[in-house]
Amino acid sequence: MTEPVADNASLQEAALQREVVRLNKVVTALMNRAERDMSAKASDFSAFQSGVALENQVRERTQQLEAALRENERVNRALQSEKEEQRILILKLEDAHNQLHQSEKLASIGQLAAGVAHEINNPIGFVNSNLGTLKGYVDKLIKLIEDVSTTVDPLLANDPEAKKSLEELKRKADLDFLREDIGCLIAESIDGTTRVRRIVQDLRDFSRTGEVSMEWVDLHAGLESTLNVVSNEIKYKAEVVREYGSLPKVECRPSQINQVFMNLLVNAAQAIDQKGRITLKSGCVDDKVWVSVSDTGSGIPPEIVARIFDPFFTTKAVGKGTGLGLSVSYGIIEKHGGKIEVASQPGRGSTFTVWLPARQPRVDCSGL
């Protein structure tokens, strides 16, 4: 009876061992599965972390690129601004060069004019003097002829033939006409040479190339001198009306101010198509003086009024003007501490008003 019991115990033990082995396999399988699940979850978390990190890097890189783009745009704007400033400086340099060239050319013309005026003045001077002397001689000769006629006529009363011959000689010589006309001819010649001398003197005063410093001058006298110089441009186009006020002497460079007057007067005459009027006015306000030149010409269109002082801007036909007259005038007046104002209505004419300080400001050198 004992052997069956032992066999049962062995069988139970073997079955128990097999169950333990099976359970071990099950536990191992479960542990392997748990490890795989945890590994998978760890991989997903790592991928999430990697995605977040990558996203942060992309965001930072984008911000860096945007900052670089903004900086690039700022640099480009700065370059464009610098380029525009350089362009403006180049234009100003060209303007200054052209004005300098024009001033040098005008100075050369002024020197030439002064030399020609000097050369003309000498022969005109002795011609005028000789005409004065000739007038005195002719007056004496005519007086002598009249005295001789008064003396001889009674003596020839008894000699008809001699008296007739004398009358014939007078008739052939047209003595009565000569007596009347010769005085007029000499007077007109003296007047002509006097006018030439005045024009030459005005031309010399107008050029005044030797002056460097400021002078106290009468603007009315300068305006009248300039009118004589440009009279040929004006006399066939316009009547000149003077409405001068009371002006003190002004401290300026006369030749430069006369050049401004010349440009304004010539422009006024050229603005008149047929026949018109140029009105000159002047006045004084506080410590400033003004001179205006008005014309009854075609006027200036409103859209170009702001451009008339620009270098090389002109509405004249090609070859009729350089477009520097008003620009040079503006620069001259500005350097004198003044200004030029313009008022114009198309079809009704224009008025240019020059304002100048009566006295130039003094530079304080005490701190130097």
Coordinates of C-alpha atoms in Angstrom, one line a residue:
M1 CA 0.0 0.0 0.0
T2 CA 3.0 2.3 0.6
E3 CA 4.2 2.2 -3.0
P4 CA 1.1 3.7 -4.6
V5 CA 1.3 6.6 -2.1
A6 CA 4.9 7.3 -3.0
D7 CA 4.1 7.2 -6.7
N8 CA 1.3 9.7 -6.2
A9 CA 3.6 12.0 -4.3
S10 CA 6.1 11.9 -7.1
L11 CA 3.5 12.5 -9.7
Q12 CA 2.2 15.5 -7.7
E13 CA 5.7 16.8 -7.3
A14 CA 6.4 16.5 -11.1
A15 CA 3.1 18.1 -11.8
L16 CA 4.0 20.9 -9.4
Q17 CA 7.4 21.4 -11.1
R18 CA 5.8 21.5 -14.5
E19 CA 3.3 24.1 -13.2
V20 CA 6.2 26.1 -11.7
V21 CA 8.0 26.0 -15.0
R22 CA 4.8 27.0 -16.8
L23 CA 4.3 29.9 -14.4
N24 CA 7.9 30.9 -14.8
K25 CA 7.4 31.0 -18.5
V26 CA 4.2 33.0 -18.1
V27 CA 5.9 35.5 -15.7
T28 CA 8.8 35.8 -18.1
A29 CA 6.5 36.4 -21.0
L30 CA 4.5 39.0 -19.0
M31 CA 7.8 40.7 -17.9
N32 CA 9.0 40.7 -21.5
R33 CA 5.7 42.2 -22.6
A34 CA 5.8 44.8 -19.8
E35 CA 9.3 45.7 -20.8
R36 CA 8.3 46.0 -24.5
D37 CA 5.4 48.2 -23.5
M38 CA 7.5 50.4 -21.4
S39 CA 10.2 50.7 -24.1
A40 CA 7.5 51.6 -26.6
K41 CA 6.1 54.3 -24.3
A42 CA 9.6 55.5 -23.6
S43 CA 10.2 55.8 -27.4
D44 CA 7.0 57.8 -27.8
F45 CA 8.0 60.2 -25.0
S46 CA 11.5 60.6 -26.5
A47 CA 9.9 61.4 -29.9
F48 CA 7.6 63.9 -28.2
Q49 CA 10.6 65.5 -26.5
S50 CA 12.5 65.5 -29.7
G51 CA 9.6 67.2 -31.5
V52 CA 9.3 69.9 -28.9
A53 CA 13.1 70.5 -29.0
L54 CA 13.0 70.7 -32.8
E55 CA 10.1 73.0 -32.8
N56 CA 11.9 75.3 -30.4
Q57 CA 14.9 75.3 -32.6
V58 CA 12.8 76.1 -35.7
R59 CA 11.1 79.0 -33.8
E60 CA 14.5 80.4 -32.6
R61 CA 16.0 80.1 -36.1
T62 CA 12.9 81.8 -37.6
Q63 CA 13.3 84.6 -35.1
Q64 CA 17.0 84.9 -36.0
L65 CA 16.2 85.0 -39.7
E66 CA 13.5 87.6 -39.2
A67 CA 15.9 89.7 -37.1
A68 CA 18.5 89.3 -39.9
L69 CA 15.9 90.3 -42.5
R70 CA 15.0 93.4 -40.5
E71 CA 18.6 94.4 -40.1
N72 CA 19.2 93.8 -43.8
E73 CA 16.2 96.1 -44.6
R74 CA 17.6 98.7 -42.2
V75 CA 21.0 98.6 -43.9
N76 CA 19.4 98.8 -47.3
R77 CA 17.4 101.9 -46.3
A78 CA 20.5 103.4 -44.8
L79 CA 22.3 102.7 -48.1
Q80 CA 19.5 104.2 -50.1
S81 CA 19.4 107.3 -47.9
E82 CA 23.1 107.7 -48.2
K83 CA 22.9 107.2 -52.0
E84 CA 20.2 109.9 -52.2
E85 CA 22.3 112.2 -50.0
Q86 CA 25.2 111.6 -52.4
R87 CA 23.1 112.3 -55.4
I88 CA 21.9 115.6 -53.8
L89 CA 25.5 116.5 -53.0
I90 CA 26.6 115.8 -56.5
L91 CA 23.8 118.0 -57.9
K92 CA 24.7 120.8 -55.5
L93 CA 28.4 120.4 -56.5
E94 CA 27.4 120.5 -60.2
D95 CA 25.2 123.6 -59.4
A96 CA 28.1 125.3 -57.6
H97 CA 30.5 124.4 -60.4
N98 CA 28.2 125.8 -63.1
Q99 CA 27.6 128.9 -61.1
L100 CA 31.3 129.3 -60.6
H101 CA 31.8 128.8 -64.3
Q102 CA 29.1 131.3 -65.1
S103 CA 30.6 133.8 -62.6
E104 CA 34.1 133.4 -64.1
K105 CA 32.6 133.9 -67.6
L106 CA 30.7 137.0 -66.5
A107 CA 33.9 138.3 -64.8
S108 CA 35.8 137.7 -68.0
I109 CA 33.1 139.5 -70.0
G110 CA 33.2 142.3 -67.4
Q111 CA 36.9 142.7 -67.7
L112 CA 36.6 142.7 -71.5
A113 CA 33.8 145.2 -71.3
A114 CA 35.8 147.5 -68.9
G115 CA 38.8 147.3 -71.3
V116 CA 36.6 148.1 -74.3
A117 CA 34.9 150.9 -72.5
H118 CA 38.2 152.4 -71.5
E119 CA 39.4 152.2 -75.1
I120 CA 36.2 153.8 -76.4
N121 CA 36.2 156.5 -73.8
N122 CA 39.5 158.0 -75.0
P123 CA 38.6 158.7 -78.6
I124 CA 35.0 159.7 -77.7
G125 CA 36.5 162.1 -75.2
F126 CA 38.6 164.0 -77.8
V127 CA 35.9 163.8 -80.4
N128 CA 33.4 165.4 -78.0
S129 CA 36.0 168.0 -77.1
N130 CA 36.8 168.7 -80.8
L131 CA 33.1 169.0 -81.6
G132 CA 32.8 171.6 -78.9
T133 CA 35.7 173.5 -80.3
L134 CA 34.3 173.1 -83.9
K135 CA 31.0 174.5 -82.7
G136 CA 32.8 177.6 -81.5
Y137 CA 34.7 178.0 -84.8
V138 CA 31.5 177.5 -86.9
D139 CA 29.6 180.0 -84.7
K140 CA 32.4 182.5 -85.3
L141 CA 32.5 181.9 -89.1
I142 CA 28.7 182.3 -89.4
K143 CA 28.9 185.5 -87.4
L144 CA 31.7 186.7 -89.7
I145 CA 29.6 185.9 -92.8
E146 CA 26.7 187.7 -91.3
D147 CA 28.9 190.7 -90.5
V148 CA 30.5 190.7 -93.9
S149 CA 27.0 190.6 -95.6
T150 CA 25.8 193.5 -93.4
T151 CA 28.9 195.5 -94.4
V152 CA 29.1 194.6 -98.1
D153 CA 25.4 194.8 -99.0
P154 CA 25.3 198.7 -98.8
L155 CA 28.6 199.0 -100.7
L156 CA 27.1 196.9 -103.6
A157 CA 23.9 198.9 -103.8
N158 CA 25.3 200.9 -106.8
D159 CA 26.7 197.8 -108.5
P160 CA 23.8 195.5 -109.5
E161 CA 26.1 193.0 -111.3
A162 CA 28.3 192.4 -108.2
K163 CA 25.3 192.2 -105.9
K164 CA 23.6 189.7 -108.3
S165 CA 26.8 187.6 -108.4
L166 CA 27.0 187.6 -104.6
E167 CA 23.4 186.5 -104.3
E168 CA 24.0 183.7 -106.7
L169 CA 26.9 182.5 -104.7
K170 CA 24.8 182.5 -101.5
R171 CA 22.0 180.7 -103.4
K172 CA 24.4 178.0 -104.7
A173 CA 25.9 177.5 -101.2
D174 CA 22.4 177.5 -99.7
L175 CA 23.8 179.8 -97.0
D176 CA 20.5 180.2 -95.2
F177 CA 20.0 176.5 -94.8
L178 CA 23.6 175.9 -93.8
R179 CA 23.4 178.7 -91.2
E180 CA 20.4 176.9 -89.7
D181 CA 21.4 173.3 -90.1
I182 CA 25.1 173.3 -89.2
G183 CA 24.4 174.3 -85.7
C184 CA 21.8 171.5 -85.3
L185 CA 24.2 168.9 -86.7
I186 CA 27.0 169.9 -84.4
A187 CA 24.6 170.0 -81.4
E188 CA 23.3 166.5 -82.3
S189 CA 26.8 165.2 -82.7
I190 CA 27.8 166.6 -79.3
D191 CA 24.7 165.1 -77.8
G192 CA 25.5 161.7 -79.4
T193 CA 29.0 161.6 -78.1
T194 CA 27.8 162.7 -74.7
R195 CA 25.4 159.8 -74.7
V196 CA 28.1 157.4 -75.8
R197 CA 30.4 158.6 -73.0
R198 CA 27.5 158.1 -70.5
I199 CA 26.9 154.6 -71.8
V200 CA 30.6 153.8 -71.6
Q201 CA 30.8 155.2 -68.1
D202 CA 27.7 153.2 -67.1
L203 CA 29.3 150.1 -68.6
R204 CA 32.4 150.7 -66.6
D205 CA 30.3 151.2 -63.5
F206 CA 28.3 148.1 -64.3
S207 CA 31.4 145.8 -64.7
R208 CA 33.4 147.1 -61.7
T209 CA 35.5 144.0 -61.9
G210 CA 38.2 145.2 -59.5
E211 CA 35.9 145.4 -56.5
V212 CA 36.2 142.8 -53.7
S213 CA 34.8 144.2 -50.6
M214 CA 31.4 145.7 -49.8
E215 CA 30.7 149.3 -50.7
W216 CA 28.0 151.8 -49.8
V217 CA 26.1 152.5 -53.0
D218 CA 23.0 154.2 -54.4
L219 CA 20.8 151.4 -55.8
H220 CA 18.8 153.9 -57.9
A221 CA 22.1 154.9 -59.6
G222 CA 23.0 151.3 -60.2
L223 CA 19.6 150.6 -61.6
E224 CA 19.8 153.6 -64.0
S225 CA 23.3 152.5 -65.1
T226 CA 22.0 149.0 -65.8
L227 CA 19.0 150.5 -67.8
N228 CA 21.5 152.3 -70.0
V229 CA 23.5 149.1 -70.6
V230 CA 20.4 147.0 -71.6
S231 CA 18.4 149.8 -73.2
N232 CA 18.7 148.1 -76.6
E233 CA 16.8 145.1 -75.1
I234 CA 14.1 147.2 -73.7
K235 CA 13.4 150.3 -75.8
Y236 CA 11.7 148.4 -78.6
K237 CA 9.6 146.3 -76.3
A238 CA 8.5 148.4 -73.3
E239 CA 8.0 151.8 -71.7
V240 CA 9.9 152.1 -68.5
V241 CA 8.0 153.7 -65.6
R242 CA 9.9 154.8 -62.5
E243 CA 8.1 154.9 -59.2
Y244 CA 11.1 155.2 -56.9
G245 CA 10.8 155.7 -53.2
S246 CA 13.3 157.0 -50.8
L247 CA 16.3 154.7 -50.2
P248 CA 19.4 155.0 -48.0
K249 CA 22.7 153.9 -49.4
V250 CA 23.1 150.1 -49.2
E251 CA 26.2 148.1 -48.3
C252 CA 26.7 145.6 -51.1
R253 CA 28.9 144.5 -54.1
P254 CA 27.6 146.9 -56.8
S255 CA 28.6 144.8 -59.9
Q256 CA 26.8 141.8 -58.5
I257 CA 23.6 143.7 -57.7
N258 CA 23.8 145.4 -61.1
Q259 CA 24.0 141.9 -62.6
V260 CA 20.8 140.9 -60.8
F261 CA 19.1 144.1 -62.0
M262 CA 20.2 143.3 -65.6
N263 CA 18.8 139.7 -65.4
L264 CA 15.5 140.9 -64.1
L265 CA 15.2 143.7 -66.7
V266 CA 16.1 141.5 -69.6
N267 CA 13.7 138.8 -68.5
A268 CA 10.9 141.4 -68.1
A269 CA 11.5 142.7 -71.6
Q270 CA 11.6 139.1 -73.1
A271 CA 8.3 138.3 -71.3
I272 CA 6.5 141.0 -73.3
D273 CA 5.4 139.8 -76.8
Q274 CA 4.7 143.1 -78.6
K275 CA 4.7 146.4 -76.6
G276 CA 4.2 146.7 -72.9
R277 CA 5.4 148.4 -69.7
I278 CA 8.1 147.8 -67.2
T279 CA 7.5 149.4 -63.8
L280 CA 10.4 150.0 -61.4
K281 CA 9.6 150.6 -57.7
S282 CA 11.6 150.9 -54.6
G283 CA 11.1 151.4 -50.9
C284 CA 12.4 150.8 -47.4
V285 CA 11.0 148.8 -44.4
D286 CA 12.9 149.1 -41.1
D287 CA 16.5 148.1 -41.9
K288 CA 15.7 146.5 -45.2
V289 CA 15.3 148.0 -48.7
W290 CA 13.4 146.6 -51.7
V291 CA 13.4 147.1 -55.5
S292 CA 10.7 145.6 -57.7
V293 CA 10.7 145.0 -61.4
S294 CA 7.1 144.5 -62.8
D295 CA 6.2 143.7 -66.4
T296 CA 3.0 143.4 -68.4
G297 CA 4.1 140.2 -70.1
S298 CA 2.8 136.7 -70.4
G299 CA 3.3 135.8 -66.7
I300 CA 4.4 132.5 -65.3
P301 CA 2.2 129.4 -65.0
P302 CA 1.6 128.4 -61.3
E303 CA 3.0 124.9 -61.8
I304 CA 6.5 126.2 -62.6
V305 CA 6.8 129.2 -60.3
A306 CA 8.6 127.0 -57.7
R307 CA 11.2 126.0 -60.3
I308 CA 12.2 129.3 -61.9
F309 CA 15.2 129.6 -59.6
D310 CA 16.5 126.1 -60.4
P311 CA 19.8 126.0 -62.4
F312 CA 19.3 125.4 -66.1
F313 CA 15.5 125.7 -65.9
T314 CA 14.1 127.8 -68.7
T315 CA 10.9 128.2 -70.7
K316 CA 12.8 129.8 -73.6
A317 CA 13.5 128.1 -76.9
V318 CA 16.7 126.1 -77.3
G319 CA 19.6 128.5 -77.8
K320 CA 17.7 131.5 -76.3
G321 CA 18.8 131.1 -72.7
T322 CA 20.9 129.1 -70.4
G323 CA 18.5 129.0 -67.5
L324 CA 21.2 130.4 -65.2
G325 CA 20.1 134.0 -65.0
L326 CA 17.6 133.7 -62.1
S327 CA 19.6 131.0 -60.4
V328 CA 22.7 133.2 -60.3
S329 CA 20.6 136.2 -59.2
Y330 CA 19.1 134.1 -56.4
G331 CA 22.5 133.1 -55.2
I332 CA 23.9 136.6 -55.3
I333 CA 21.0 138.0 -53.3
E334 CA 21.1 135.1 -50.8
K335 CA 24.9 135.7 -50.2
H336 CA 24.0 139.4 -49.4
G337 CA 21.6 138.2 -46.8
G338 CA 18.5 139.1 -48.8
K339 CA 15.8 137.3 -50.8
I340 CA 13.9 137.4 -54.1
E341 CA 10.1 137.2 -54.1
V342 CA 8.0 136.5 -57.2
A343 CA 4.3 137.2 -57.9
S344 CA 2.8 136.3 -61.2
Q345 CA -0.5 135.8 -63.0
P346 CA -0.6 134.2 -66.4
G347 CA -1.5 136.7 -69.0
R348 CA -1.1 139.7 -66.6
G349 CA 2.6 139.8 -66.0
S350 CA 5.1 139.2 -63.2
T351 CA 6.7 141.1 -60.4
F352 CA 10.2 140.3 -59.0
T353 CA 11.0 142.0 -55.7
V354 CA 14.6 142.1 -54.4
W355 CA 15.0 142.5 -50.6
L356 CA 18.4 143.5 -49.2
P357 CA 19.6 144.5 -45.8
A358 CA 20.8 148.1 -45.8
R359 CA 23.8 147.1 -43.7
Q360 CA 25.6 143.8 -43.9
P361 CA 25.9 141.9 -40.5
R362 CA 29.3 142.2 -38.8
V363 CA 31.2 139.0 -37.8
D364 CA 32.1 139.0 -34.2
C365 CA 35.8 137.9 -34.0
S366 CA 36.2 138.6 -30.2
G367 CA 36.0 134.9 -29.4
L368 CA 38.6 133.8 -31.9

